[in-house]
Short mmCIF file of C-alpha atoms and ligand atoms in Angstrom, two decimals:
data_model
loop_
_atom_site.label_atom_id
_atom_site.label_comp_id
_atom_site.label_asym_id
_atom_site.label_seq_id
_atom_site.Cartn_x
_atom_site.Cartn_y
_atom_site.Cartn_z
CA UNK A 1 -38.75 -61.55 -24.16
CA UNK A 2 -37.51 -61.19 -21.14
CA UNK A 3 -34.05 -60.66 -22.30
CA UNK A 4 -35.07 -58.09 -23.89
CA UNK A 5 -36.58 -56.29 -21.28
CA UNK A 6 -34.10 -56.38 -19.09
CA UNK A 7 -31.76 -54.83 -21.87
CA UNK A 8 -34.34 -51.99 -22.37
CA UNK A 9 -34.57 -51.44 -18.83
CA UNK A 10 -30.86 -51.39 -18.06
CA UNK A 11 -30.80 -48.27 -21.54
CA UNK A 12 -33.64 -46.66 -19.76
CA UNK A 13 -31.70 -46.53 -16.29
CA UNK A 14 -28.47 -45.50 -18.00
CA UNK A 15 -30.52 -42.35 -19.99
CA UNK A 16 -32.16 -41.34 -16.66
CA UNK A 17 -28.85 -41.37 -15.10
CA UNK A 18 -27.61 -38.82 -18.17
CA UNK A 19 -29.97 -36.82 -18.02
CA UNK A 20 -32.26 -37.06 -15.06
CA UNK A 21 -30.16 -35.36 -12.36
CA UNK A 22 -29.39 -32.03 -13.56
CA UNK A 23 -33.57 -31.49 -14.57
CA UNK A 24 -33.81 -31.13 -10.82
CA UNK A 25 -30.87 -29.39 -10.17
CA UNK A 26 -30.29 -27.10 -12.40
CA UNK A 27 -26.44 -26.75 -10.59
CA UNK A 28 -25.31 -30.26 -10.97
CA UNK A 29 -23.00 -31.26 -14.26
CA UNK A 30 -24.32 -33.59 -16.59
CA UNK A 31 -22.92 -37.78 -15.88
CA UNK A 32 -21.51 -37.74 -19.83
CA UNK A 33 -20.39 -33.87 -19.62
CA UNK A 34 -18.46 -35.21 -15.99
CA UNK A 35 -17.27 -38.71 -18.37
CA UNK A 36 -16.20 -36.57 -20.80
CA UNK A 37 -13.37 -35.25 -18.70
CA UNK A 38 -10.27 -37.27 -18.17
CA UNK A 39 -8.94 -38.38 -15.14
CA UNK A 40 -5.87 -36.69 -14.60
CA UNK A 41 -5.00 -33.76 -15.87
CA UNK A 42 -1.97 -31.46 -16.48
CA UNK A 43 -2.42 -27.69 -15.82
CA UNK A 44 -0.42 -24.68 -16.51
CA UNK A 45 -0.54 -21.66 -14.71
CA UNK A 46 2.01 -18.17 -14.27
CA UNK A 47 3.82 -16.29 -11.21
CA UNK A 48 1.54 -13.65 -10.70
CA UNK A 49 0.32 -12.23 -7.57
CA UNK A 50 -2.67 -12.95 -6.14
CA UNK A 51 -3.36 -15.79 -8.60
CA UNK A 52 -0.33 -18.15 -8.57
CA UNK A 53 2.14 -17.82 -5.84
CA UNK A 54 4.82 -19.75 -4.26
CA UNK A 55 5.18 -20.46 -0.76
CA UNK A 56 7.76 -21.12 1.52
CA UNK A 57 7.15 -25.03 1.42
CA UNK A 58 7.58 -24.55 -2.47
CA UNK A 59 4.13 -25.20 -3.24
CA UNK A 60 1.51 -22.63 -5.06
CA UNK A 61 -1.35 -20.83 -3.98
CA UNK A 62 -3.29 -18.52 -4.69
CA UNK A 63 -7.16 -17.49 -6.66
CA UNK A 64 -6.04 -19.18 -9.37
CA UNK A 65 -4.88 -23.01 -7.43
CA UNK A 66 -7.93 -22.35 -5.66
CA UNK A 67 -10.13 -22.17 -7.85
CA UNK A 68 -8.41 -25.25 -9.99
CA UNK A 69 -9.18 -27.39 -7.02
CA UNK A 70 -12.60 -25.74 -6.56
CA UNK A 71 -13.91 -27.14 -10.33
CA UNK A 72 -11.23 -30.36 -10.05
CA UNK A 73 -14.26 -31.36 -6.78
CA UNK A 74 -16.94 -29.92 -9.15
CA UNK A 75 -16.04 -32.46 -12.06
CA UNK A 76 -14.21 -35.05 -10.36
CA UNK A 77 -10.65 -34.98 -11.98
CA UNK A 78 -7.21 -35.52 -10.33
CA UNK A 79 -4.33 -32.75 -11.71
CA UNK A 80 -0.68 -31.78 -11.49
CA UNK A 81 -0.43 -28.29 -11.89
CA UNK A 82 3.23 -26.96 -13.12
CA UNK A 83 4.59 -22.99 -13.74
CA UNK A 84 4.87 -22.02 -17.33
CA UNK A 85 8.52 -22.50 -18.47
CA UNK A 86 9.32 -19.57 -20.31
CA UNK A 87 7.27 -17.44 -17.94
CA UNK A 88 4.72 -15.35 -20.66
CA UNK A 89 1.04 -15.52 -21.25
CA UNK A 90 1.38 -16.81 -24.99
CA UNK A 91 1.67 -14.72 -27.91
CA UNK A 92 2.52 -14.82 -31.48
CA UNK A 93 6.00 -14.39 -33.16
CA UNK A 94 6.84 -13.55 -36.94
CA UNK A 95 7.11 -17.38 -37.65
CA UNK A 96 3.40 -18.00 -36.02
CA UNK A 97 4.99 -19.68 -33.20
CA UNK A 98 3.13 -19.58 -29.46
CA UNK A 99 5.08 -19.43 -26.34
CA UNK A 100 3.97 -19.18 -22.88
CA UNK A 101 1.60 -20.76 -21.35
CA UNK A 102 -0.83 -20.71 -24.60
CA UNK A 103 1.75 -22.53 -26.62
CA UNK A 104 2.40 -25.51 -23.74
CA UNK A 105 -1.76 -25.95 -24.65
CA UNK A 106 -0.73 -26.36 -28.43
CA UNK A 107 2.35 -28.57 -27.93
CA UNK A 108 -0.21 -30.45 -25.40
CA UNK A 109 1.73 -30.12 -22.53
CA UNK A 110 -0.40 -29.22 -20.59
CA UNK A 111 -4.57 -29.98 -20.98
CA UNK A 112 -5.78 -27.01 -19.11
CA UNK A 113 -4.17 -22.62 -18.48
CA UNK A 114 -5.60 -21.94 -14.68
CA UNK A 115 -4.33 -18.37 -14.97
CA UNK A 116 -5.11 -14.66 -15.17
CA UNK A 117 -5.20 -15.54 -19.04
CA UNK A 118 -6.99 -12.75 -21.65
CA UNK A 119 -9.68 -13.90 -23.84
CA UNK A 120 -8.55 -12.00 -27.14
CA UNK A 121 -9.51 -13.26 -30.57
CA UNK A 122 -5.93 -14.03 -31.68
CA UNK A 123 -5.51 -16.42 -28.89
CA UNK A 124 -9.42 -17.56 -29.81
CA UNK A 125 -8.13 -19.04 -32.69
CA UNK A 126 -5.45 -20.83 -31.33
CA UNK A 127 -7.28 -22.10 -28.42
CA UNK A 128 -10.43 -22.51 -26.82
CA UNK A 129 -11.82 -21.14 -23.70
CA UNK A 130 -14.13 -21.30 -21.30
CA UNK A 131 -16.44 -18.10 -20.63
CA UNK A 132 -14.42 -15.99 -18.07
CA UNK A 133 -13.61 -16.37 -14.38
CA UNK A 134 -13.18 -12.42 -14.17
CA UNK A 135 -13.61 -9.41 -15.99
CA UNK A 136 -11.09 -6.99 -15.53
CA UNK A 137 -9.76 -3.78 -17.54
CA UNK A 138 -6.50 -1.76 -18.39
CA UNK A 139 -5.61 0.50 -15.87
CA UNK A 140 -2.70 3.06 -14.91
CA UNK A 141 -0.52 1.95 -11.59
CA UNK A 142 0.59 5.21 -10.07
CA UNK A 143 2.91 5.95 -7.51
CA UNK A 144 0.29 8.27 -5.06
CA UNK A 145 0.09 11.70 -5.51
CA UNK A 146 2.32 13.11 -2.73
CA UNK A 147 -0.07 15.26 -0.45
CA UNK A 148 0.06 16.91 2.75
CA UNK A 149 -2.88 15.36 4.26
CA UNK A 150 -3.58 18.03 6.53
CA UNK A 151 -2.50 22.03 6.98
CA UNK A 152 0.45 23.80 5.26
CA UNK A 153 0.04 25.90 7.99
CA UNK A 154 1.12 24.03 11.08
CA UNK A 155 2.80 21.69 8.73
CA UNK A 156 5.86 22.32 11.30
CA UNK A 157 4.44 20.32 13.56
CA UNK A 158 3.70 17.55 11.32
CA UNK A 159 6.79 15.74 11.43
CA UNK A 160 6.76 13.86 15.06
CA UNK A 161 3.09 12.37 15.97
CA UNK A 162 1.04 13.91 18.55
CA UNK A 163 2.37 11.52 21.33
CA UNK A 164 5.51 12.26 20.10
CA UNK A 165 4.33 16.03 20.37
CA UNK A 166 2.61 15.51 24.08
CA UNK A 167 5.81 13.53 25.39
CA UNK A 168 7.98 16.20 24.94
CA UNK A 169 6.75 18.47 27.06
CA UNK A 170 5.85 16.14 29.55
CA UNK A 171 9.24 15.26 29.25
CA UNK A 172 10.41 18.93 29.59
CA UNK A 173 8.30 19.99 32.51
CA UNK A 174 9.40 17.05 34.28
CA UNK A 175 12.78 18.11 33.37
CA UNK A 176 12.54 21.86 34.37
CA UNK A 177 10.83 20.65 38.05
CA UNK A 178 14.13 17.94 38.49
CA UNK A 179 16.12 20.57 37.78
CA UNK A 180 14.59 23.39 40.43
CA UNK A 181 14.00 20.21 43.17
CA UNK A 182 17.87 19.23 42.74
CA UNK A 183 18.85 22.94 42.33
CA UNK A 184 17.72 23.27 45.92
CA UNK A 185 18.56 20.23 47.74
CA UNK A 186 22.24 20.28 45.78
CA UNK A 187 24.26 22.30 48.73
CA UNK A 188 26.43 23.94 45.93
CA UNK A 189 23.62 25.73 44.17
CA UNK A 190 21.57 27.01 47.14
CA UNK A 191 25.30 27.75 48.93
CA UNK A 192 24.03 31.02 51.13
CA UNK A 193 20.70 31.55 51.15
CA UNK A 194 20.81 34.16 53.41
CA UNK A 195 22.62 36.07 51.15
CA UNK A 196 22.35 34.76 47.56
CA UNK A 197 18.97 34.12 45.50
CA UNK A 198 18.75 30.72 44.47
CA UNK A 199 19.55 30.65 40.32
CA UNK A 200 16.73 27.82 39.96
CA UNK A 201 13.64 29.81 40.13
CA UNK A 202 10.58 27.36 38.94
CA UNK A 203 10.84 30.05 36.36
CA UNK A 204 14.30 29.89 35.75
CA UNK A 205 14.23 25.60 35.32
CA UNK A 206 11.52 26.48 32.46
CA UNK A 207 13.97 29.26 30.53
CA UNK A 208 17.10 26.13 31.12
CA UNK A 209 14.83 23.65 29.59
CA UNK A 210 13.29 25.64 26.72
CA UNK A 211 17.73 27.31 25.73
CA UNK A 212 19.09 23.61 26.14
CA UNK A 213 15.52 23.03 23.69
CA UNK A 214 16.36 24.99 21.08
CA UNK A 215 19.80 25.27 21.21
CA UNK A 216 20.28 28.84 22.83
CA UNK A 217 22.64 27.88 25.97
CA UNK A 218 20.98 30.20 28.22
CA UNK A 219 22.03 30.97 31.94
CA UNK A 220 21.74 30.21 35.08
CA UNK A 221 24.49 27.70 34.16
CA UNK A 222 24.70 24.64 36.80
CA UNK A 223 26.82 24.49 38.87
CA UNK A 224 26.96 21.21 41.19
CA UNK A 225 27.23 17.45 39.49
CA UNK A 226 23.59 16.79 40.49
CA UNK A 227 22.47 19.43 37.83
CA UNK A 228 25.15 18.84 35.45
CA UNK A 229 23.94 15.35 35.44
CA UNK A 230 20.32 16.29 34.72
CA UNK A 231 21.26 19.79 32.31
CA UNK A 232 23.64 16.89 30.08
CA UNK A 233 21.19 14.77 30.25
CA UNK A 234 18.60 17.31 28.80
CA UNK A 235 21.53 18.54 26.35
CA UNK A 236 21.56 14.96 24.74
CA UNK A 237 17.94 14.45 24.67
CA UNK A 238 17.49 17.91 22.45
CA UNK A 239 20.01 17.50 19.92
CA UNK A 240 18.48 13.90 19.34
CA UNK A 241 14.99 15.62 18.87
CA UNK A 242 16.31 17.58 16.90
CA UNK A 243 18.20 15.23 14.46
CA UNK A 244 15.06 13.47 14.82
CA UNK A 245 12.83 17.01 14.02
CA UNK A 246 14.97 17.86 11.33
CA UNK A 247 15.28 14.70 9.45
CA UNK A 248 11.88 13.87 9.16
CA UNK A 249 10.90 17.61 8.48
CA UNK A 250 13.15 17.32 5.57
CA UNK A 251 11.08 13.51 4.03
CA UNK A 252 8.03 15.34 4.82
CA UNK A 253 8.62 18.66 2.88
CA UNK A 254 9.94 15.96 0.07
CA UNK A 255 7.32 14.04 0.20
CA UNK A 256 4.52 17.09 -0.02
CA UNK A 257 6.11 18.38 -3.36
CA UNK A 258 4.03 17.63 -6.56
CA UNK A 259 6.86 15.55 -7.72
CA UNK A 260 4.16 13.72 -9.94
CA UNK A 261 2.00 15.59 -12.34
CA UNK A 262 -1.92 14.44 -11.75
CA UNK A 263 -2.39 11.53 -14.23
CA UNK A 264 -5.82 10.73 -13.96
CA UNK A 265 -7.05 9.02 -17.33
CA UNK A 266 -4.86 7.29 -20.48
CA UNK A 267 -5.03 11.56 -22.34
CA UNK A 268 -3.51 12.82 -19.52
CA UNK A 269 -0.31 10.56 -19.98
CA UNK A 270 0.68 12.25 -23.21
CA UNK A 271 -0.01 15.34 -21.84
CA UNK A 272 3.04 15.50 -19.45
CA UNK A 273 6.98 14.27 -19.60
CA UNK A 274 7.43 14.01 -16.09
CA UNK A 275 6.12 10.26 -15.90
CA UNK A 276 7.63 7.15 -18.96
CA UNK A 277 5.00 5.27 -19.26
CA UNK A 278 4.64 1.11 -20.40
CA UNK A 279 3.03 -2.06 -20.87
CA UNK A 280 4.54 -5.60 -19.93
CA UNK A 281 6.51 -6.97 -23.54
CA UNK A 282 4.24 -8.70 -25.77
CA UNK A 283 0.95 -8.53 -23.39
CA UNK A 284 -2.73 -8.34 -24.28
CA UNK A 285 -2.55 -4.68 -23.08
CA UNK A 286 0.29 -4.25 -25.45
CA UNK A 287 -2.05 -5.75 -28.15
CA UNK A 288 -4.77 -3.19 -27.33
CA UNK A 289 -3.10 0.20 -27.57
CA UNK A 290 -1.27 -1.72 -30.85
CA UNK A 291 -4.38 -2.35 -32.86
CA UNK A 292 -6.68 1.09 -30.52
CA UNK A 293 -8.43 3.21 -33.50
CA UNK A 294 -8.84 5.80 -31.13
CA UNK A 295 -6.51 8.51 -31.42
CA UNK A 296 -5.76 8.68 -27.98
CA UNK A 297 -4.42 4.61 -27.51
CA UNK A 298 -2.38 5.25 -30.57
CA UNK A 299 -0.24 7.93 -29.88
CA UNK A 300 0.30 5.91 -26.28
CA UNK A 301 1.05 2.56 -28.31
CA UNK A 302 3.54 4.89 -30.80
CA UNK A 303 5.76 6.16 -27.51
CA UNK A 304 5.84 2.72 -26.08
CA UNK A 305 6.78 0.99 -29.22
CA UNK A 306 9.26 4.29 -29.66
CA UNK A 307 10.45 3.38 -26.65
CA UNK A 308 10.25 0.01 -25.94
CA UNK A 309 13.56 -1.71 -24.69
CA UNK A 310 13.13 1.57 -21.76
CA UNK A 311 9.44 1.11 -21.12
CA UNK A 312 8.33 -2.00 -21.34
CA UNK A 313 8.99 -4.40 -19.01
CA UNK A 314 9.06 -8.41 -19.14
CA UNK A 315 7.06 -9.13 -15.71
CA UNK A 316 3.99 -7.42 -14.06
CA UNK A 317 6.03 -7.61 -10.53
CA UNK A 318 8.96 -5.80 -12.70
CA UNK A 319 6.37 -3.52 -13.53
CA UNK A 320 4.79 -2.37 -9.96
CA UNK A 321 7.91 -2.39 -8.66
CA UNK A 322 9.02 0.33 -11.41
CA UNK A 323 6.35 2.41 -10.60
CA UNK A 324 7.59 1.97 -7.18
CA UNK A 325 10.92 3.17 -7.00
CA UNK A 326 11.03 5.91 -10.53
CA UNK A 327 8.86 8.14 -12.11
CA UNK A 328 7.17 5.06 -14.16
CA UNK A 329 3.06 4.76 -14.74
CA UNK A 330 2.20 0.86 -15.18
CA UNK A 331 -0.68 0.43 -17.85
CA UNK A 332 -2.24 -3.43 -16.80
CA UNK A 333 -4.96 -4.75 -16.67
CA UNK A 334 -6.53 -3.46 -13.11
CA UNK A 335 -7.59 -6.77 -11.36
CA UNK A 336 -4.10 -6.90 -10.84
CA UNK A 337 -3.23 -3.27 -9.93
CA UNK A 338 -6.06 -3.25 -7.18
CA UNK A 339 -3.87 -6.08 -5.78
CA UNK A 340 -0.59 -4.80 -5.37
CA UNK A 341 -2.44 -1.08 -4.69
CA UNK A 342 -3.80 -2.43 -1.33
CA UNK A 343 -1.03 -4.92 -0.47
CA UNK A 344 1.61 -0.98 -0.90
CA UNK A 345 0.10 1.44 0.10
CA UNK A 346 2.60 4.32 -1.39
CA UNK A 347 0.53 2.64 -5.20
CA UNK A 348 -2.27 3.87 -6.86
CA UNK A 349 -4.72 2.47 -9.44
CA UNK A 350 -6.01 5.44 -11.15
CA UNK A 351 -9.83 5.71 -11.61
CA UNK A 352 -10.34 5.12 -15.44
CA UNK A 353 -10.83 1.98 -16.45
CA UNK A 354 -10.15 1.09 -20.27
CA UNK A 355 -11.02 -1.99 -22.67
CA UNK A 356 -12.92 -4.24 -20.58
CA UNK A 357 -11.71 -7.98 -21.06
CA UNK A 358 -11.60 -11.30 -18.99
CA UNK A 359 -9.84 -14.07 -17.99
CA UNK A 360 -11.08 -17.45 -19.82
CA UNK A 361 -9.67 -20.56 -19.02
CA UNK A 362 -7.49 -22.46 -22.12
CA UNK A 363 -7.65 -25.76 -23.28
CA UNK A 364 -6.47 -27.03 -27.07
CA UNK A 365 -9.68 -25.81 -30.63
CA UNK A 366 -12.16 -28.19 -29.79
CA UNK A 367 -11.00 -29.39 -26.58
CA UNK A 368 -14.16 -31.53 -24.99
CA UNK A 369 -12.66 -29.61 -20.94
CA UNK A 370 -14.08 -26.55 -22.37
CA UNK A 371 -18.03 -26.86 -21.50
CA UNK A 372 -17.94 -28.90 -18.51
CA UNK A 373 -15.63 -26.39 -17.07
CA UNK A 374 -17.38 -23.64 -18.02
CA UNK A 375 -20.35 -24.88 -15.92
CA UNK A 376 -18.67 -25.48 -13.68
CA UNK A 377 -17.40 -21.82 -13.65
CA UNK A 378 -20.74 -20.56 -14.09
CA UNK A 379 -21.95 -22.52 -10.94
CA UNK A 380 -18.90 -21.13 -8.94
CA UNK A 381 -20.33 -16.96 -9.79
CA UNK A 382 -23.95 -18.54 -8.83
CA UNK A 383 -23.30 -19.97 -5.79
CA UNK A 384 -21.25 -16.73 -4.88
CA UNK A 385 -17.81 -18.73 -4.42
CA UNK A 386 -15.70 -16.94 -6.98
CA UNK A 387 -17.07 -13.92 -5.13
CA UNK A 388 -16.20 -15.16 -1.39
CA UNK A 389 -12.50 -16.56 -3.49
CA UNK A 390 -11.48 -12.46 -4.51
CA UNK A 391 -12.57 -11.07 -0.86
CA UNK A 392 -9.88 -13.61 0.42
CA UNK A 393 -7.18 -12.74 -1.96
CA UNK A 394 -8.19 -9.15 -2.47
CA UNK A 395 -7.58 -8.31 0.83
CA UNK A 396 -7.06 -4.48 1.29
CA UNK A 397 -4.03 -4.95 4.17
CA UNK A 398 -3.31 -0.72 3.84
CA UNK A 399 -4.38 1.46 7.25
CA UNK A 400 -5.38 5.09 6.73
CA UNK A 401 -1.89 6.20 8.60
CA UNK A 402 0.23 4.56 5.60
CA UNK A 403 -1.08 7.20 3.37
CA UNK A 404 1.79 10.16 2.20
CA UNK A 405 3.52 8.47 0.45
CA UNK A 406 5.32 6.16 2.24
CA UNK A 407 5.86 9.12 4.55
CA UNK A 408 4.99 8.80 8.43
CA UNK A 409 5.47 10.61 11.35
CA UNK A 410 8.18 10.44 13.97
CA UNK A 411 5.93 8.21 16.26
CA UNK A 412 7.27 7.92 20.34
CA UNK A 413 8.12 4.31 20.10
CA UNK A 414 10.94 5.06 17.81
CA UNK A 415 12.81 7.48 20.06
CA UNK A 416 11.86 5.59 22.82
CA UNK A 417 14.81 5.34 24.13
CA UNK A 418 16.18 8.47 24.50
CA UNK A 419 13.29 8.92 26.75
CA UNK A 420 14.74 5.99 28.82
CA UNK A 421 18.00 7.64 29.14
CA UNK A 422 16.54 11.36 29.86
CA UNK A 423 14.36 9.09 32.76
CA UNK A 424 17.47 7.76 34.21
CA UNK A 425 19.41 11.01 33.59
CA UNK A 426 16.88 12.46 35.83
CA UNK A 427 16.40 10.23 38.81
CA UNK A 428 20.35 10.09 38.49
CA UNK A 429 20.17 13.41 39.62
CA UNK A 430 17.93 13.59 41.89
CA UNK A 431 19.33 10.33 44.26
CA UNK A 432 22.91 12.52 44.12
CA UNK A 433 21.30 15.74 45.07
CA UNK A 434 20.09 13.76 48.21
CA UNK A 435 23.74 12.29 48.70
CA UNK A 436 24.90 15.46 48.79
CA UNK A 437 22.10 17.31 51.00
CA UNK A 438 23.18 13.88 53.19
CA UNK A 439 26.66 14.75 53.33
CA UNK A 440 26.32 18.27 54.18
CA UNK A 441 24.53 16.90 57.16
CA UNK A 442 26.48 14.92 58.40
CA UNK A 443 28.88 17.26 58.32
CA UNK A 444 27.12 20.14 60.09
CA UNK A 445 25.12 17.85 62.19
CA UNK A 446 29.18 16.80 62.94
CA UNK A 447 30.48 21.16 63.60
CA UNK A 448 26.84 21.81 65.73
CA UNK A 449 27.05 19.13 67.67
CA UNK A 450 23.32 18.13 66.51
CA UNK A 451 22.40 14.99 65.25
CA UNK A 452 22.48 13.92 61.75
CA UNK A 453 18.04 13.92 61.53
CA UNK A 454 17.48 17.42 62.81
CA UNK A 455 20.24 19.18 60.89
CA UNK A 456 18.89 17.11 57.76
CA UNK A 457 15.62 18.22 58.31
CA UNK A 458 16.35 21.48 59.19
CA UNK A 459 18.24 22.03 55.81
CA UNK A 460 15.63 21.08 53.72
CA UNK A 461 12.66 23.38 55.80
CA UNK A 462 15.75 25.78 55.07
CA UNK A 463 14.68 25.09 51.51
CA UNK A 464 11.30 24.38 51.46
CA UNK A 465 10.01 25.13 54.03
CA UNK A 466 9.88 29.27 55.57
CA UNK A 467 13.21 31.04 54.96
CA UNK A 468 15.07 33.07 57.86
CA UNK A 469 13.86 36.10 57.28
CA UNK A 470 10.28 34.49 57.25
CA UNK A 471 10.99 33.33 60.74
CA UNK A 472 12.96 36.74 62.06
CA UNK A 473 9.41 38.60 60.99
CA UNK A 474 7.31 35.90 62.27
CA UNK A 475 8.56 36.35 65.62
CA UNK A 476 8.45 40.05 65.64
CA UNK A 477 4.55 40.16 65.22
CA UNK A 478 2.59 39.38 68.22
N1 LIG B 1 -3.28 -11.39 -18.95
C1 LIG B 1 -2.31 -10.72 -19.67
C2 LIG B 1 -2.21 -11.20 -21.28
O1 LIG B 1 -2.82 -12.92 -20.80
C3 LIG B 1 -0.86 -10.27 -19.02
C4 LIG B 1 -1.16 -9.24 -18.97
C5 LIG B 1 -1.06 -7.47 -19.71
O2 LIG B 1 -1.53 -7.62 -20.90
O3 LIG B 1 -1.44 -6.73 -19.00
O4 LIG B 1 -1.64 -11.76 -21.86
#
């Protein structure tokens, strides 16, 4: 009697362990469900950003890797993860043999496929899927259509950034002032002030600067070493600036040309012939067009089928590279396209999305893993963890400055060196003119038997103070 009581008690405890916890808290998995999962699993995945990517140390990271680790924690299993050997998602050949991750699951080389693997009818007949952990559709990835991003009327100002234009104006004014100063200080330019008008008045200096900047070589030509130093440096500065302006203007004009026709829908693809388009070979996207009854999608399929070898790509990254390098539109899953458009600012996904589908975790047919994994995925949804993972891996790194199809105006730091050389040249010119004046004052002091200082201040007074004519006039007036 005692023995049977103990037995009944033990059975009741076991039953409660199996059901009680979940009844009180909907989020927790049943003990039995957990126990159906083997302790160690082999997981296959595919390298596609940001789902699974290899780090510098050779490890895997990404959305799917994080998701797998969350699921392993929730269901208490260990796992080893590897990248699918043939690099395919999974399609059936004419003999009915599956390749890719689907093939690995069927051949029991992997227990699970945690990857952006689309749930499709043909696959569902060969393997089992959990409920989708991510929803997506089919979109068009394009190189960003060029637009001027500003007024065409003043487009000639766009090759340089605002800061650079301000820098150029300030440099021009400072250089003209320096030239004016040097022409005053240098005895060679200010040879006979009483009977010769100084050539470099402030206006003439400004005029000389503009002439050089536009390669017009205006008069007056400098005579002294110091003024020549400043003139040469300014000429060099002007030439570099013009070369940079011409180069930037050429690429600006190209970037504003309407090279890409306006494509906003799938039907637009068929209305033009400038841009080729295609999908990943043997992908669920390709099959979507293949089996579609929609006339537009059928025509898209026929276009791709006729040019199979040219327009279908082998991997997602190849498709993205082709969009960036040539006139090519990549038709693929919008969620992956959103990721690349967020990382490469020259790319854009057009707004139209067709063919809603989902990614599920795959296991072999009738695998006991599917149900607990589905529950764990739902739990991840309900706790907001999947949304957090999405935000983490789909972070947008495009800034508004990096718009216009990769073209950006020349920034001051690009021409920083030439500004530095100009500064050094101006300083050198001023120093040399000062030395020239000191030398002249010395010889004048010897000639007129004055102190060097008074000869120097006399020279300075002549240049910046009152002229002799003014002095004599003042003497005459009472
Ligand atoms: N996720 C797709 C698949 O499982 C591959 C990408 C695509 O179809 O664009 O086949």
